[in-house]
mmCIF file of C-alpha atoms and ligand atoms in Angstrom:
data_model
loop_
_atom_site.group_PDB
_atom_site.id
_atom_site.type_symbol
_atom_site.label_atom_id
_atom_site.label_comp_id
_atom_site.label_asym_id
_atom_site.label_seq_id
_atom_site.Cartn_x
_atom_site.Cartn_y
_atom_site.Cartn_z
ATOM 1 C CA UNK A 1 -11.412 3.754 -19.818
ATOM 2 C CA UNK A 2 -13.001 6.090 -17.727
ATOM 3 C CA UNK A 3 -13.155 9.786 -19.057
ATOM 4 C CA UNK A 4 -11.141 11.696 -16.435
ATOM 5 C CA UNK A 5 -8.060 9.338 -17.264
ATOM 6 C CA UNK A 6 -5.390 10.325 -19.360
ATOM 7 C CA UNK A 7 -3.560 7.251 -19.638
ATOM 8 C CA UNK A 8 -3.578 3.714 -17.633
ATOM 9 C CA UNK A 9 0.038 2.766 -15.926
ATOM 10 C CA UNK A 10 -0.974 -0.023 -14.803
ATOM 11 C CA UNK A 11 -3.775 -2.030 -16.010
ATOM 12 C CA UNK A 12 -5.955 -4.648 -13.992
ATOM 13 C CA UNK A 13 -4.424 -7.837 -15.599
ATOM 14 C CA UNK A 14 -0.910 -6.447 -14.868
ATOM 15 C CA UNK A 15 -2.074 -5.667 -11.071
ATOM 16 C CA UNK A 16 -3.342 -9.238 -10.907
ATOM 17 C CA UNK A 17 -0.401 -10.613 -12.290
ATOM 18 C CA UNK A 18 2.437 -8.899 -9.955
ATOM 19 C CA UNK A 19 -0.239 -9.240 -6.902
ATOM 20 C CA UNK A 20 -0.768 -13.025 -7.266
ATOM 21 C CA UNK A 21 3.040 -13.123 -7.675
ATOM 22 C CA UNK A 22 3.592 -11.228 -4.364
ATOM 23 C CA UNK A 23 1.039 -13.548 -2.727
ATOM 24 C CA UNK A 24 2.725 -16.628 -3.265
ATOM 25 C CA UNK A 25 6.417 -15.001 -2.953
ATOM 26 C CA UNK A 26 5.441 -14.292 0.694
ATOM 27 C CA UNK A 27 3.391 -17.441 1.412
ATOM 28 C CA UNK A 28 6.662 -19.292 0.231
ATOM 29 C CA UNK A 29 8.453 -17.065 2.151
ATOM 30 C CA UNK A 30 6.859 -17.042 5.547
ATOM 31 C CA UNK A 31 5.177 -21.025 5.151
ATOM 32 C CA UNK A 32 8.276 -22.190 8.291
ATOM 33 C CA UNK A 33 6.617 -23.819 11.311
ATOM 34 C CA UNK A 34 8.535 -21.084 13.499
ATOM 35 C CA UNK A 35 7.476 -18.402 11.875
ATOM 36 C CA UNK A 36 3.591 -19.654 11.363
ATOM 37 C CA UNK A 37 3.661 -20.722 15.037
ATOM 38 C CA UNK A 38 4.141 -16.716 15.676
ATOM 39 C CA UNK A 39 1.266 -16.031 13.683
ATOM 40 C CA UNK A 40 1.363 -13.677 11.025
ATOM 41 C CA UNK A 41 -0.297 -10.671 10.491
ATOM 42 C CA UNK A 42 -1.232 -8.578 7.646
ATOM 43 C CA UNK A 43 -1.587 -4.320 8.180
ATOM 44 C CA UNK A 44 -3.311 -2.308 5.916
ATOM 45 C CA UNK A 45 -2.627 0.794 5.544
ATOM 46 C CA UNK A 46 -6.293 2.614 4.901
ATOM 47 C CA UNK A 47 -7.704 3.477 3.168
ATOM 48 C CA UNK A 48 -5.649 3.712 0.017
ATOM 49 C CA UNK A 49 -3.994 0.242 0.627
ATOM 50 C CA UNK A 50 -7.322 -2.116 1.299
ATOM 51 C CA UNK A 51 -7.990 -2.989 -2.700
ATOM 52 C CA UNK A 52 -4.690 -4.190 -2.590
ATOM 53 C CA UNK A 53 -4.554 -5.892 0.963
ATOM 54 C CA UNK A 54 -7.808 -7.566 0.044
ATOM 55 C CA UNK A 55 -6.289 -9.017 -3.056
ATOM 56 C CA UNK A 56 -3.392 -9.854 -1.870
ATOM 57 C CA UNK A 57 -4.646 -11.807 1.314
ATOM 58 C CA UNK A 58 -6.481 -14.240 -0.883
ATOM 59 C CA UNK A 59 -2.916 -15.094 -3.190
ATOM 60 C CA UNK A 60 -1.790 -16.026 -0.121
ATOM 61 C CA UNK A 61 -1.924 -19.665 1.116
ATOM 62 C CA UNK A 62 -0.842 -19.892 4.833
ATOM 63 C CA UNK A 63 -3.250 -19.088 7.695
ATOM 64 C CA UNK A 64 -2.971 -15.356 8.329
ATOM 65 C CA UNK A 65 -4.967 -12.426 10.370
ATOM 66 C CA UNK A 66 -5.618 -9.369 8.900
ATOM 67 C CA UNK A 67 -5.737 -6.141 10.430
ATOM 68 C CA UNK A 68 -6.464 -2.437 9.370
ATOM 69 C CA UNK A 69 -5.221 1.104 10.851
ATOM 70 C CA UNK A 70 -6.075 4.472 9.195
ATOM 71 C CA UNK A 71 -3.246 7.215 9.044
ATOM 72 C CA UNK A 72 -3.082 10.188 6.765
ATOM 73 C CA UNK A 73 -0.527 12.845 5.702
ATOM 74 C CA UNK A 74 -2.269 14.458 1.971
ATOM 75 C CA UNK A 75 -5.180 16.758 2.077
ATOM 76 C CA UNK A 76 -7.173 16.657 -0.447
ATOM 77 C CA UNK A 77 -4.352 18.110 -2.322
ATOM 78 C CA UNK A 78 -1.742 15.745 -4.376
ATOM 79 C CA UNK A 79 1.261 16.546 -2.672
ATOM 80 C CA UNK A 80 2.402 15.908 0.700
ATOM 81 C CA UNK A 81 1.804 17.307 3.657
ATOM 82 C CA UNK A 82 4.946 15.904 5.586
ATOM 83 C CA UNK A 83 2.541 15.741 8.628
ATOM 84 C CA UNK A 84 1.174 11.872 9.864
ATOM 85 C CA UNK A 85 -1.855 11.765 11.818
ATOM 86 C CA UNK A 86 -3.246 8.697 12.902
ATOM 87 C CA UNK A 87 -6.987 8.192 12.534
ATOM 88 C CA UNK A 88 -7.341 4.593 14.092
ATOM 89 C CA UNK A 89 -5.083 2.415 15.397
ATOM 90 C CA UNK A 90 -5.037 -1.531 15.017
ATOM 91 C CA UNK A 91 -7.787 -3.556 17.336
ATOM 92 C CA UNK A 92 -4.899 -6.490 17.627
ATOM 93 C CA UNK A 93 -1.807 -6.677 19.596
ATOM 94 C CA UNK A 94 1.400 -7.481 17.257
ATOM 95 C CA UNK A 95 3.915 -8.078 20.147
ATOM 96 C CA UNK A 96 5.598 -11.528 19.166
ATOM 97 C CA UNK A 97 3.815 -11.224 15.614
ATOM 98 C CA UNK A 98 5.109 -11.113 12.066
ATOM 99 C CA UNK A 99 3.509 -8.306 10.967
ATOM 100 C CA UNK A 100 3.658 -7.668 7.037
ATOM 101 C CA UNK A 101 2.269 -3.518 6.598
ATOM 102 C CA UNK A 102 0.666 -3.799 3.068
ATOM 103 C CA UNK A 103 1.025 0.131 1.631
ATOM 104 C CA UNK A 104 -0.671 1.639 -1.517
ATOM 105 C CA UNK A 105 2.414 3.731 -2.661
ATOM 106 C CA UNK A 106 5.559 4.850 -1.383
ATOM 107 C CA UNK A 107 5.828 8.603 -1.875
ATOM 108 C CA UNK A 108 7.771 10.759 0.118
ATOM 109 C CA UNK A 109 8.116 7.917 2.654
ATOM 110 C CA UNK A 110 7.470 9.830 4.991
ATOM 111 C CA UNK A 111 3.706 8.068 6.583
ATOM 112 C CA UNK A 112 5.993 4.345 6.634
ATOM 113 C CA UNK A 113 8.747 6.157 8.563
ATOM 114 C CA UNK A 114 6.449 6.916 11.051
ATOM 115 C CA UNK A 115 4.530 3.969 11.156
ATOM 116 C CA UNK A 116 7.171 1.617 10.964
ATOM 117 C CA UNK A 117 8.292 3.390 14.135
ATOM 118 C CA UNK A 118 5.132 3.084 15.990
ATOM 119 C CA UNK A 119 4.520 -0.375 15.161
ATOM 120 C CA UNK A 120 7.872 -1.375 15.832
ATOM 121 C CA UNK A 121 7.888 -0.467 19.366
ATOM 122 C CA UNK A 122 5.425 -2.876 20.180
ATOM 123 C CA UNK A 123 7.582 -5.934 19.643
ATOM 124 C CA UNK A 124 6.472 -7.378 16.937
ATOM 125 C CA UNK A 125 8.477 -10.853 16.281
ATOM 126 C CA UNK A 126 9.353 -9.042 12.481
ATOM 127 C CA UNK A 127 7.956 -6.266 10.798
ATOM 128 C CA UNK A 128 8.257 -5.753 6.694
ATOM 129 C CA UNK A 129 6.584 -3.717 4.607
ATOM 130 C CA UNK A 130 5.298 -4.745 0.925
ATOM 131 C CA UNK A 131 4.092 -1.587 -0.832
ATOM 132 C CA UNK A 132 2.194 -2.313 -4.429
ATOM 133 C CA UNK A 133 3.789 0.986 -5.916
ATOM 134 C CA UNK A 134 6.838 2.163 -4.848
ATOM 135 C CA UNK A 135 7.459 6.037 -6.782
ATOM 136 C CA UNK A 136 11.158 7.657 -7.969
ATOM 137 C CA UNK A 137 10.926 10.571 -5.851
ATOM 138 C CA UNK A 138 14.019 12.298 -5.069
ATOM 139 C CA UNK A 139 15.267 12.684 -1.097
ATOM 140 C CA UNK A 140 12.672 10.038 -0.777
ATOM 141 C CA UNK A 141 13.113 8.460 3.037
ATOM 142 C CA UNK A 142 14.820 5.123 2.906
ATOM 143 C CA UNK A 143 12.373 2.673 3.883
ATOM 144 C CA UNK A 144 13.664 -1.159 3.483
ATOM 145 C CA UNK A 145 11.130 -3.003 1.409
ATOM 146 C CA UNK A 146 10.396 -6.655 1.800
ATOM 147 C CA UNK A 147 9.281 -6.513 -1.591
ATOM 148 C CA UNK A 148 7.961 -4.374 -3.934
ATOM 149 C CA UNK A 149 4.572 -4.627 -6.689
ATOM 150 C CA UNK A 150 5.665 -1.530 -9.147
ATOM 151 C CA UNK A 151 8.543 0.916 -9.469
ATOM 152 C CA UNK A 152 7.011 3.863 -10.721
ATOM 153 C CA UNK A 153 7.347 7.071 -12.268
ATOM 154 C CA UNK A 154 6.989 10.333 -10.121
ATOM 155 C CA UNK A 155 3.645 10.972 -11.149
ATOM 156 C CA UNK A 156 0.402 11.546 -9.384
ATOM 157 C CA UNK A 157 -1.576 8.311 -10.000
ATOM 158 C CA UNK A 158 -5.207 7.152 -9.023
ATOM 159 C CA UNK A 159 -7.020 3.920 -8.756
ATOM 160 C CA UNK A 160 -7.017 0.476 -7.299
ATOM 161 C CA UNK A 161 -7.027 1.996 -4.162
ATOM 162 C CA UNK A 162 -5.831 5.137 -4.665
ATOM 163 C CA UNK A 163 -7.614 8.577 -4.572
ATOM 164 C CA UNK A 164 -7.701 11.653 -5.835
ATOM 165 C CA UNK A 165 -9.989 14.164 -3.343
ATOM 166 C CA UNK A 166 -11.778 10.359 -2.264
ATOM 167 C CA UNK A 167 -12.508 9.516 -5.814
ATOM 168 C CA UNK A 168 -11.048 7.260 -8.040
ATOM 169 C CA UNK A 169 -10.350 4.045 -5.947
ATOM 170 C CA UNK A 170 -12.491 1.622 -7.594
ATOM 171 C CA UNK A 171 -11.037 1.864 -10.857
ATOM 172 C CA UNK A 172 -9.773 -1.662 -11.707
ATOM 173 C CA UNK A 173 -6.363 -0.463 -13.188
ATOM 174 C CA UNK A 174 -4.088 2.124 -12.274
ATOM 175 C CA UNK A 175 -3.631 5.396 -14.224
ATOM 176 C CA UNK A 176 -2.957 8.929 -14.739
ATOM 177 C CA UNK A 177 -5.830 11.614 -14.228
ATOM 178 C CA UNK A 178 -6.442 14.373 -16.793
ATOM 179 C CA UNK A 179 -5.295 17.797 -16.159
ATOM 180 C CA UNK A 180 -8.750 18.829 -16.068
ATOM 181 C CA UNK A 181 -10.016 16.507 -13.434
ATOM 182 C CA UNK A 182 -8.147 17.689 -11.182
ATOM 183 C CA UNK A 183 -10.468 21.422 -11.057
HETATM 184 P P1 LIG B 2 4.122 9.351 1.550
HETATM 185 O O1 LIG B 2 4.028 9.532 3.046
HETATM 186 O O2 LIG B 2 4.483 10.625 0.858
HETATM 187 O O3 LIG B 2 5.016 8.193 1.153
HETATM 188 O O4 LIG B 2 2.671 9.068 0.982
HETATM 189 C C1 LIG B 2 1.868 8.170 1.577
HETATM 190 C C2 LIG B 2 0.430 8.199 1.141
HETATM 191 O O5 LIG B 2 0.091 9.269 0.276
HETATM 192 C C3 LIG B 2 0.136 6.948 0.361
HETATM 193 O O6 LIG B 2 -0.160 5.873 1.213
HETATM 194 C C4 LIG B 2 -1.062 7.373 -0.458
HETATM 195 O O7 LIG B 2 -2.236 7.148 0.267
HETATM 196 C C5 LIG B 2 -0.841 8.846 -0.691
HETATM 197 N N1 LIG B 2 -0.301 9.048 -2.049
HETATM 198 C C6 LIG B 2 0.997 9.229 -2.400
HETATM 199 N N2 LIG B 2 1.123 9.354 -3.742
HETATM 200 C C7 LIG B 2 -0.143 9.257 -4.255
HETATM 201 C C8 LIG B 2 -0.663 9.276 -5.590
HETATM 202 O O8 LIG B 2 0.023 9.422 -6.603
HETATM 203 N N3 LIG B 2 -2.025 9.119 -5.695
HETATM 204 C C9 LIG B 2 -2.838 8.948 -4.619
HETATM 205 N N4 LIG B 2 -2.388 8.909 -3.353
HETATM 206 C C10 LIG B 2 -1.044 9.050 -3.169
HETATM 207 MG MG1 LIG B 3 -3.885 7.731 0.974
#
């Protein structure tokens, strides 16, 4: 285990487990001629979301694009910010898609609100959202998950994606930091 980690929350085979589930849940779920005619596409939410989107892309089975936009709403800080700015935008159109947005973690909710909003006022044919982590966070906004990876406690969590001040995302597992890394 790496030294700045207090204690692992999720480790890699449990990740690969509930991801490969996901991935064939979906390709099971989307594999009708009407809705593969549309095409589907697959959003990732960047950066914290690409481990999983990249993972999770190859448990799937049916002919899919994938596509990548970059908002943000922490600092370098661990809580957040309540602000959404978007960085870069997709370089495909959705209209008449079926656009899955593949998320890191559900926090506050409050970057999928937005998102979900933007996107969805292109017309895409559907739009879900499949977050790995989804946290118990109280007045957290009610976003309607097509399905979810984790439920998971309110803590602040790193790895697999996720960051702490940019470091952190290429741990293999998911875990807790140390009160001391965080200085
Ligand atoms: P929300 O808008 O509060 O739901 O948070 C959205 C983004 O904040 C997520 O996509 C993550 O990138 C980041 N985030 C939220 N919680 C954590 C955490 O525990 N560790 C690392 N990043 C987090
Ligand atoms: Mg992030």
């Amino acid at each position: 285990m790496h030294p700045d980690i207090e204690r692992i929350v999720f480790s890699q085979n449990q990740i690969h487990q509930r991801v490969s589930e996901l991935g064939a849940a979906l390709s099971a779920e989307y594999a009708t001629p009407e809705l593969r005619g549309a095409g589907v596409e697959l959003v990732c939410v960047l950066k914290g979301a690409a481990t999983f989107m990249s993972d999770l892309a190859r448990a799937m089975t049916i002919p899919l694009e994938m596509d990548y936009m970059a908002v943000s709403s922490y600092g370098t800080g661990t809580t957040s910010s309540g602000v959404v700015t978007f960085q870069k935008d997709l370089s495909s159109d959705i209209t008449g898609k079926h656009v899955i947005i593949a998320e890191d973690v559900i926090d506050t909710g409050l970057t999928l609100q937005r998102l979900l909003q933007v996107l969805a006022a292109r017309n895409p044919a559907s739009l879900e959202v499949v977050p790995l982590l989804r946290k118990d966070v109280p007045g957290q906004a009610d976003i309607d998950c097509k399905m979810v990876g984790f439920e998971c406690p309110n803590d602040f969590i790193v790895g697999y994606g996720l960051d702490y001040a940019e470091r952190y995302r290429n741990l293999p597992y998911i875990g807790v930091l140390k009160p001391e890394a965080y200085q």
